[in-house]
Tab-separated table of C-alpha atoms in Angstrom:
chain	number	residue	atom	x	y	z
A	1	MET	CA	152.630	153.734	229.325
A	2	ASN	CA	151.123	155.948	226.614
A	3	TYR	CA	148.912	158.552	228.305
A	4	CYS	CA	149.155	160.743	231.395
A	5	SER	CA	147.090	159.145	234.178
A	6	HIS	CA	146.407	162.621	235.591
A	7	CYS	CA	145.266	164.632	232.541
A	8	GLY	CA	144.882	162.009	229.785
A	9	GLN	CA	147.261	163.666	227.293
A	10	PRO	CA	149.938	161.637	225.427
A	11	LEU	CA	153.188	161.017	227.291
A	12	ILE	CA	156.696	161.254	225.932
A	13	SER	CA	159.792	159.476	227.185
A	14	ARG	CA	162.727	161.773	227.940
A	15	ILE	CA	165.264	162.642	230.618
A	16	PRO	CA	163.737	165.378	232.815
A	17	GLU	CA	165.877	168.335	233.892
A	18	GLY	CA	168.060	167.417	236.868
A	19	ASP	CA	167.528	163.700	236.275
A	20	ASN	CA	169.710	161.125	234.509
A	21	ARG	CA	167.147	158.544	233.369
A	22	HIS	CA	164.400	158.395	230.800
A	23	ARG	CA	160.971	158.920	232.381
A	24	PHE	CA	157.458	159.146	231.046
A	25	VAL	CA	156.734	162.884	231.139
A	26	CYS	CA	153.551	164.846	230.468
A	27	ASP	CA	154.253	168.170	228.785
A	28	HIS	CA	150.621	169.190	229.269
A	29	CYS	CA	150.436	169.034	233.102
A	30	ASP	CA	154.200	168.660	233.778
A	31	ARG	CA	153.854	165.427	235.765
A	32	ILE	CA	156.627	162.829	235.725
A	33	HIS	CA	155.430	159.225	235.963
A	34	TYR	CA	158.108	157.245	237.797
A	35	GLN	CA	158.153	153.447	237.688
A	36	ASN	CA	159.657	151.503	240.573
A	37	PRO	CA	160.190	147.880	241.611
A	38	ARG	CA	157.424	146.037	243.432
A	39	ILE	CA	157.719	143.897	246.550
A	40	VAL	CA	156.450	140.316	246.679
A	41	ALA	CA	156.080	139.108	250.283
A	42	GLY	CA	155.535	135.537	251.458
A	43	THR	CA	156.171	132.952	254.147
A	44	ILE	CA	157.830	129.606	254.753
A	45	PRO	CA	155.057	128.198	256.972
A	46	VAL	CA	156.134	125.313	259.231
A	47	TRP	CA	154.018	122.855	261.218
A	48	GLU	CA	155.595	120.034	263.229
A	49	GLY	CA	158.780	120.094	261.155
A	50	ARG	CA	156.984	120.107	257.788
A	51	ILE	CA	156.641	122.956	255.280
A	52	LEU	CA	153.341	124.142	253.805
A	53	MET	CA	153.298	124.636	250.030
A	54	CYS	CA	150.597	125.543	247.488
A	55	ARG	CA	150.111	124.135	243.982
A	56	ARG	CA	149.217	127.054	241.743
A	57	ALA	CA	145.747	127.294	240.199
A	58	ILE	CA	146.707	130.375	238.164
A	59	GLN	CA	149.239	131.464	235.573
A	60	PRO	CA	152.148	131.849	235.477
A	61	ARG	CA	153.428	128.381	236.475
A	62	HIS	CA	149.971	126.799	236.782
A	63	GLY	CA	150.262	123.387	238.487
A	64	TYR	CA	153.687	124.067	240.027
A	65	TRP	CA	154.429	124.306	243.740
A	66	THR	CA	155.028	127.609	245.464
A	67	LEU	CA	155.234	129.165	248.898
A	68	PRO	CA	152.320	131.463	249.753
A	69	ALA	CA	153.354	134.929	248.498
A	70	GLY	CA	152.095	137.890	246.512
A	71	PHE	CA	152.346	141.597	245.806
A	72	MET	CA	152.506	143.859	248.835
A	73	GLU	CA	149.610	146.347	248.893
A	74	ASN	CA	149.620	150.036	249.766
A	75	GLY	CA	148.860	150.637	253.442
A	76	GLU	CA	150.353	147.408	254.770
A	77	THR	CA	153.759	146.276	256.029
A	78	THR	CA	155.781	143.455	254.471
A	79	VAL	CA	154.922	141.353	257.541
A	80	GLU	CA	151.210	142.021	257.078
A	81	ALA	CA	151.457	141.283	253.346
A	82	ALA	CA	153.198	137.941	253.990
A	83	ARG	CA	150.593	136.978	256.605
A	84	ARG	CA	147.672	138.021	254.362
A	85	GLU	CA	148.971	136.079	251.363
A	86	THR	CA	149.357	132.959	253.523
A	87	LEU	CA	145.767	133.305	254.676
A	88	GLU	CA	144.483	133.900	251.119
A	89	GLU	CA	146.406	131.174	249.296
A	90	ALA	CA	146.731	128.485	251.994
A	91	LEU	CA	143.832	129.441	254.329
A	92	ALA	CA	146.406	129.265	257.111
A	93	GLY	CA	146.963	131.590	260.038
A	94	VAL	CA	150.652	132.054	260.853
A	95	ARG	CA	152.883	133.656	263.425
A	96	ILE	CA	155.792	135.435	261.708
A	97	GLU	CA	159.122	134.314	263.225
A	98	GLY	CA	161.459	136.611	261.310
A	99	LEU	CA	162.596	137.988	257.975
A	100	TYR	CA	164.627	135.385	256.107
A	101	THR	CA	165.337	136.077	252.395
A	102	ILE	CA	165.429	139.249	250.292
A	103	MET	CA	165.951	138.396	246.638
A	104	HIS	CA	166.332	140.854	243.775
A	105	VAL	CA	164.674	139.766	240.544
A	106	THR	CA	165.849	142.701	238.471
A	107	HIS	CA	164.718	141.424	235.043
A	108	ILE	CA	161.088	141.743	236.205
A	109	ASP	CA	161.638	144.681	238.602
A	110	GLN	CA	160.637	142.774	241.738
A	111	VAL	CA	162.051	142.276	245.230
A	112	HIS	CA	160.915	139.036	246.882
A	113	MET	CA	160.908	138.830	250.676
A	114	PHE	CA	160.186	135.610	252.564
A	115	PHE	CA	159.562	135.327	256.299
A	116	ARG	CA	159.947	132.252	258.495
A	117	ALA	CA	156.540	131.429	260.005
A	118	SER	CA	154.709	128.861	262.144
A	119	LEU	CA	151.160	127.679	261.567
A	120	LEU	CA	148.985	128.840	264.458
A	121	ASP	CA	146.893	125.664	264.776
A	122	GLY	CA	147.783	123.287	261.937
A	123	GLU	CA	144.687	124.271	259.953
A	124	PHE	CA	145.044	124.990	256.217
A	125	GLY	CA	143.303	124.505	252.864
A	126	ALA	CA	143.331	125.535	249.213
A	127	GLY	CA	142.537	129.208	248.629
A	128	GLU	CA	141.156	130.444	245.299
A	129	GLU	CA	144.585	130.648	243.683
A	130	SER	CA	145.672	127.144	244.804
A	131	LEU	CA	144.791	123.712	243.369
A	132	GLU	CA	145.952	121.990	246.545
A	133	VAL	CA	147.911	122.843	249.679
A	134	ARG	CA	150.095	120.270	251.444
A	135	LEU	CA	152.661	119.843	254.182
A	136	PHE	CA	155.974	118.442	252.925
A	137	ALA	CA	158.673	116.825	255.034
A	138	PRO	CA	162.055	118.441	254.273
A	139	ASP	CA	163.196	115.280	252.462
A	140	ASP	CA	160.061	115.186	250.301
A	141	LEU	CA	159.965	118.729	248.904
A	142	PRO	CA	158.909	118.842	245.213
A	143	TRP	CA	162.222	120.253	243.903
A	144	ASP	CA	161.456	119.347	240.277
A	145	GLU	CA	158.105	121.114	240.322
A	146	MET	CA	158.903	124.444	241.984
A	147	ALA	CA	157.091	127.440	240.495
A	148	PHE	CA	159.767	130.118	240.918
A	149	PRO	CA	163.534	130.403	241.497
A	150	THR	CA	162.992	132.559	244.607
A	151	VAL	CA	160.839	129.827	246.182
A	152	GLN	CA	163.471	127.218	245.380
A	153	GLU	CA	166.309	129.380	246.712
A	154	SER	CA	164.482	130.306	249.931
A	155	LEU	CA	163.710	126.649	250.607
A	156	SER	CA	167.234	125.373	249.901
A	157	HIS	CA	168.693	127.923	252.328
A	158	PHE	CA	165.986	127.064	254.843
A	159	ILE	CA	166.675	123.312	254.736
A	160	GLU	CA	170.418	123.889	255.181
A	161	ASP	CA	169.975	126.486	257.934
A	162	SER	CA	167.476	124.256	259.758
A	163	LYS	CA	170.241	121.711	260.345
A	164	LYS	CA	172.244	124.390	262.183
A	165	GLU	CA	169.158	125.974	263.743
A	166	ALA	CA	170.471	129.402	262.721
A	167	PHE	CA	168.663	131.556	260.156
A	168	PRO	CA	170.671	134.613	259.122
A	169	VAL	CA	168.875	137.086	256.831
A	170	ARG	CA	170.019	136.418	253.263
A	171	VAL	CA	170.181	139.130	250.591
A	172	THR	CA	170.733	137.659	247.122
A	173	ASP	CA	170.231	138.299	243.407
A	174	ILE	CA	168.206	135.991	241.158
A	175	GLN	CA	169.263	135.698	237.531
A	176	ARG	CA	166.940	135.244	234.585
A	177	ARG	CA	166.519	131.535	233.804
A	178	LEU	CA	167.354	130.246	230.346
A	179	GLY	CA	164.269	130.485	228.159
A	180	GLN	CA	162.638	133.235	230.215
B	1	MET	CA	144.805	158.601	238.848
B	2	ASN	CA	142.113	159.748	236.392
B	3	TYR	CA	142.920	158.270	232.971
B	4	CYS	CA	144.138	154.896	231.680
B	5	SER	CA	147.875	155.146	230.982
B	6	HIS	CA	147.483	152.558	228.223
B	7	CYS	CA	144.503	153.840	226.174
B	8	GLY	CA	143.804	157.323	227.622
B	9	GLN	CA	140.143	156.675	228.521
B	10	PRO	CA	138.725	157.700	231.955
B	11	LEU	CA	139.308	155.251	234.826
B	12	ILE	CA	136.836	154.214	237.478
B	13	SER	CA	137.583	152.926	240.953
B	14	ARG	CA	135.913	149.613	241.784
B	15	ILE	CA	136.634	146.119	243.116
B	16	PRO	CA	137.535	143.904	240.139
B	17	GLU	CA	136.064	140.391	239.932
B	18	GLY	CA	138.053	137.967	242.077
B	19	ASP	CA	139.677	140.822	244.020
B	20	ASN	CA	138.800	142.352	247.382
B	21	ARG	CA	140.189	145.887	247.038
B	22	HIS	CA	139.257	148.963	245.075
B	23	ARG	CA	141.475	149.410	242.016
B	24	PHE	CA	141.618	151.889	239.167
B	25	VAL	CA	140.054	149.955	236.292
B	26	CYS	CA	139.721	150.819	232.595
B	27	ASP	CA	136.468	149.533	231.136
B	28	HIS	CA	137.655	150.451	227.650
B	29	CYS	CA	140.802	148.259	227.451
B	30	ASP	CA	140.122	146.144	230.601
B	31	ARG	CA	143.423	147.003	232.273
B	32	ILE	CA	143.688	147.185	236.063
B	33	HIS	CA	146.145	149.788	237.376
B	34	TYR	CA	147.593	148.462	240.625
B	35	GLN	CA	149.421	150.763	243.025
B	36	ASN	CA	152.108	149.360	245.317
B	37	PRO	CA	154.558	150.595	247.955
B	38	ARG	CA	157.928	151.951	246.887
B	39	ILE	CA	161.334	151.137	248.323
B	40	VAL	CA	163.720	153.834	249.557
B	41	ALA	CA	167.274	152.479	249.874
B	42	GLY	CA	170.189	154.140	251.644
B	43	THR	CA	173.372	153.689	253.637
B	44	ILE	CA	174.935	154.444	257.002
B	45	PRO	CA	178.402	155.309	255.644
B	46	VAL	CA	181.230	155.056	258.179
B	47	TRP	CA	184.800	156.345	258.001
B	48	GLU	CA	187.226	155.974	260.902
B	49	GLY	CA	184.402	155.627	263.424
B	50	ARG	CA	182.437	158.630	262.168
B	51	ILE	CA	179.159	158.677	260.213
B	52	LEU	CA	178.615	160.563	256.966
B	53	MET	CA	175.435	162.639	256.769
B	54	CYS	CA	173.975	165.059	254.208
B	55	ARG	CA	172.145	168.327	254.842
B	56	ARG	CA	169.240	168.440	252.406
B	57	ALA	CA	169.180	171.038	249.620
B	58	ILE	CA	165.667	169.993	248.530
B	59	GLN	CA	162.173	169.690	249.938
B	60	PRO	CA	160.836	168.019	251.971
B	61	ARG	CA	162.904	168.818	255.073
B	62	HIS	CA	165.228	171.321	253.372
B	63	GLY	CA	168.173	172.122	255.654
B	64	TYR	CA	167.776	169.042	257.834
B	65	TRP	CA	170.275	166.192	258.120
B	66	THR	CA	169.734	162.841	256.444
B	67	LEU	CA	171.549	159.685	255.484
B	68	PRO	CA	172.110	159.264	251.744
B	69	ALA	CA	169.002	157.454	250.438
B	70	GLY	CA	166.424	157.571	247.689
B	71	PHE	CA	163.896	155.691	245.581
B	72	MET	CA	165.058	152.369	244.184
B	73	GLU	CA	164.899	152.323	240.365
B	74	ASN	CA	163.698	149.580	238.040
B	75	GLY	CA	166.552	147.324	236.921
B	76	GLU	CA	168.672	147.650	240.050
B	77	THR	CA	168.973	145.818	243.374
B	78	THR	CA	168.451	147.434	246.775
B	79	VAL	CA	172.225	147.206	247.292
B	80	GLU	CA	172.896	148.990	243.988
B	81	ALA	CA	170.261	151.623	244.796
B	82	ALA	CA	171.821	152.327	248.203
B	83	ARG	CA	175.299	152.590	246.676
B	84	ARG	CA	174.083	154.851	243.832
B	85	GLU	CA	172.249	157.218	246.185
B	86	THR	CA	175.367	157.516	248.347
B	87	LEU	CA	177.413	158.427	245.291
B	88	GLU	CA	174.816	160.939	244.051
B	89	GLU	CA	174.070	162.710	247.333
B	90	ALA	CA	177.405	162.451	249.162
B	91	LEU	CA	179.798	161.915	246.217
B	92	ALA	CA	181.133	158.973	248.220
B	93	GLY	CA	182.029	155.477	247.068
B	94	VAL	CA	181.085	152.834	249.635
B	95	ARG	CA	181.467	149.139	250.295
B	96	ILE	CA	178.149	147.687	251.517
B	97	GLU	CA	178.684	145.715	254.741
B	98	GLY	CA	175.177	144.343	255.190
B	99	LEU	CA	171.457	145.037	255.363
B	100	TYR	CA	170.578	146.715	258.641
B	101	THR	CA	167.075	148.254	258.921
B	102	ILE	CA	163.792	147.642	257.081
B	103	MET	CA	161.186	150.166	258.172
B	104	HIS	CA	157.574	150.298	257.056
B	105	VAL	CA	156.213	153.808	256.565
B	106	THR	CA	152.665	152.766	255.732
B	107	HIS	CA	151.061	156.221	255.792
B	108	ILE	CA	153.121	157.154	252.717
B	109	ASP	CA	153.312	153.639	251.198
B	110	GLN	CA	157.078	153.328	251.491
B	111	VAL	CA	159.543	150.732	252.760
B	112	HIS	CA	162.900	152.197	253.836
B	113	MET	CA	165.956	149.951	253.808
B	114	PHE	CA	169.331	151.051	255.183
B	115	PHE	CA	172.612	149.212	254.714
B	116	ARG	CA	175.730	149.468	256.859
B	117	ALA	CA	178.573	150.738	254.654
B	118	SER	CA	182.207	151.861	254.742
B	119	LEU	CA	183.661	154.724	252.753
B	120	LEU	CA	186.131	153.342	250.206
B	121	ASP	CA	188.757	156.083	250.551
B	122	GLY	CA	187.406	158.821	252.831
B	123	GLU	CA	186.506	161.040	249.874
B	124	PHE	CA	183.105	162.783	249.852
B	125	GLY	CA	181.358	166.030	248.941
B	126	ALA	CA	177.988	167.681	248.469
B	127	GLY	CA	175.945	166.262	245.578
B	128	GLU	CA	173.237	168.315	243.855
B	129	GLU	CA	170.610	167.460	246.478
B	130	SER	CA	172.866	168.294	249.458
B	131	LEU	CA	173.822	171.667	250.984
B	132	GLU	CA	176.746	170.113	252.838
B	133	VAL	CA	178.050	166.665	253.717
B	134	ARG	CA	179.916	165.991	256.949
B	135	LEU	CA	181.334	163.220	259.104
B	136	PHE	CA	179.854	163.156	262.618
B	137	ALA	CA	181.337	161.433	265.648
B	138	PRO	CA	178.672	159.221	267.307
B	139	ASP	CA	178.463	161.655	270.263
B	140	ASP	CA	177.964	164.642	267.942
B	141	LEU	CA	175.114	163.464	265.706
B	142	PRO	CA	172.573	166.240	264.967
B	143	TRP	CA	169.628	164.523	266.714
B	144	ASP	CA	167.543	167.714	266.832
B	145	GLU	CA	167.905	168.337	263.120
B	146	MET	CA	167.220	164.928	261.589
B	147	ALA	CA	165.189	165.006	258.358
B	148	PHE	CA	163.186	161.794	258.742
B	149	PRO	CA	162.111	159.344	261.483
B	150	THR	CA	163.638	156.390	259.595
B	151	VAL	CA	167.041	158.123	259.559
B	152	GLN	CA	166.780	158.848	263.282
B	153	GLU	CA	165.687	155.283	264.077
B	154	SER	CA	168.395	153.658	261.948
B	155	LEU	CA	171.056	155.805	263.606
B	156	SER	CA	169.872	155.211	267.177
B	157	HIS	CA	169.928	151.444	266.635
B	158	PHE	CA	173.316	151.753	264.958
B	159	ILE	CA	174.877	153.692	267.848
B	160	GLU	CA	173.556	151.185	270.396
B	161	ASP	CA	174.558	148.149	268.325
B	162	SER	CA	178.028	149.602	267.691
B	163	LYS	CA	178.749	149.337	271.411
B	164	LYS	CA	178.080	145.576	271.231
B	165	GLU	CA	179.656	145.246	267.775
B	166	ALA	CA	176.628	143.185	266.682
B	167	PHE	CA	174.197	144.419	264.023
B	168	PRO	CA	171.099	142.227	263.716
B	169	VAL	CA	168.721	143.101	260.869
B	170	ARG	CA	165.859	145.140	262.314
B	171	VAL	CA	162.341	145.121	260.848
B	172	THR	CA	160.178	147.873	262.334
B	173	ASP	CA	157.144	150.067	261.696
B	174	ILE	CA	157.300	153.863	261.657
B	175	GLN	CA	154.231	155.783	262.828
B	176	ARG	CA	153.023	159.072	261.426
B	177	ARG	CA	154.448	161.974	263.426
B	178	LEU	CA	152.140	164.487	265.043
B	179	GLY	CA	151.469	167.302	262.617
B	180	GLN	CA	152.224	165.228	259.500
């Protein structure tokens, strides 16, 4: 962040009065430009005991398997964001069953939230950001080709919790992987 | 948003290729400036059956009662944000007991998350953003002087759930109030 998005003058980084963190501040129009974490919302879509996953057609992690998920937009709820991303990436309509995982990915300033979901009619397909979309039996999940730690963690909890048929909301922290 | 925060040139609002929403786009350096909802994290701090609330010393809603809460910062988790805000606004150390409410406030692009919490040692005081900080018995809560709908909603659920001693995570939507 170099310039003020309001008046176009150069920004400086300093601790504003009454604050305790460095912010990007414009001394021309006195605006403070805060930066905050973003929410990624997605689903674990289930159809007849199998889980719908998407193989990514985009970077990062091109070719790896993910759950349908993406950045929440202004004007929508996390539930709406999760449902929209599932429609866009897997061309699948879902009923949201409940919030399941909230995972902090602090090294990239993101909060990932996954919802349990059921396919409405078993229909799905590859959206623009997916190479292919497939249903996986719990025993056949592509553990060695998962795109992101939050996808892997949500699915491992889900498989375990499915055996007990109880799905408590899980709030966890995701650490940076070696090499990232 | 008028100018590119990277290169300082004027922005235009249009739908980028491959997207379906208007974004602020810089045709000089090709950056797209996405805008996303922000998370407000806070606590319902309890000590010996009473609930700690803060009377606001700042706008909006100066003079009204709130739970300690504020914008989540980059680099922290929602749990850390809730604990930090409680320390800053109520000078109170808390142990987080669990996530409780997630409320979508779409008309201001915010997601509010409140955690159940216990005061560590019963110590508290008014931080810089609070006029006073007090413990309220459940029957004495200042319902007519609550600062925000999400505070009111979190507390009404909490009072009801306390009677059953069961606190399921609640995901709800908050509508714009008349006159706002």
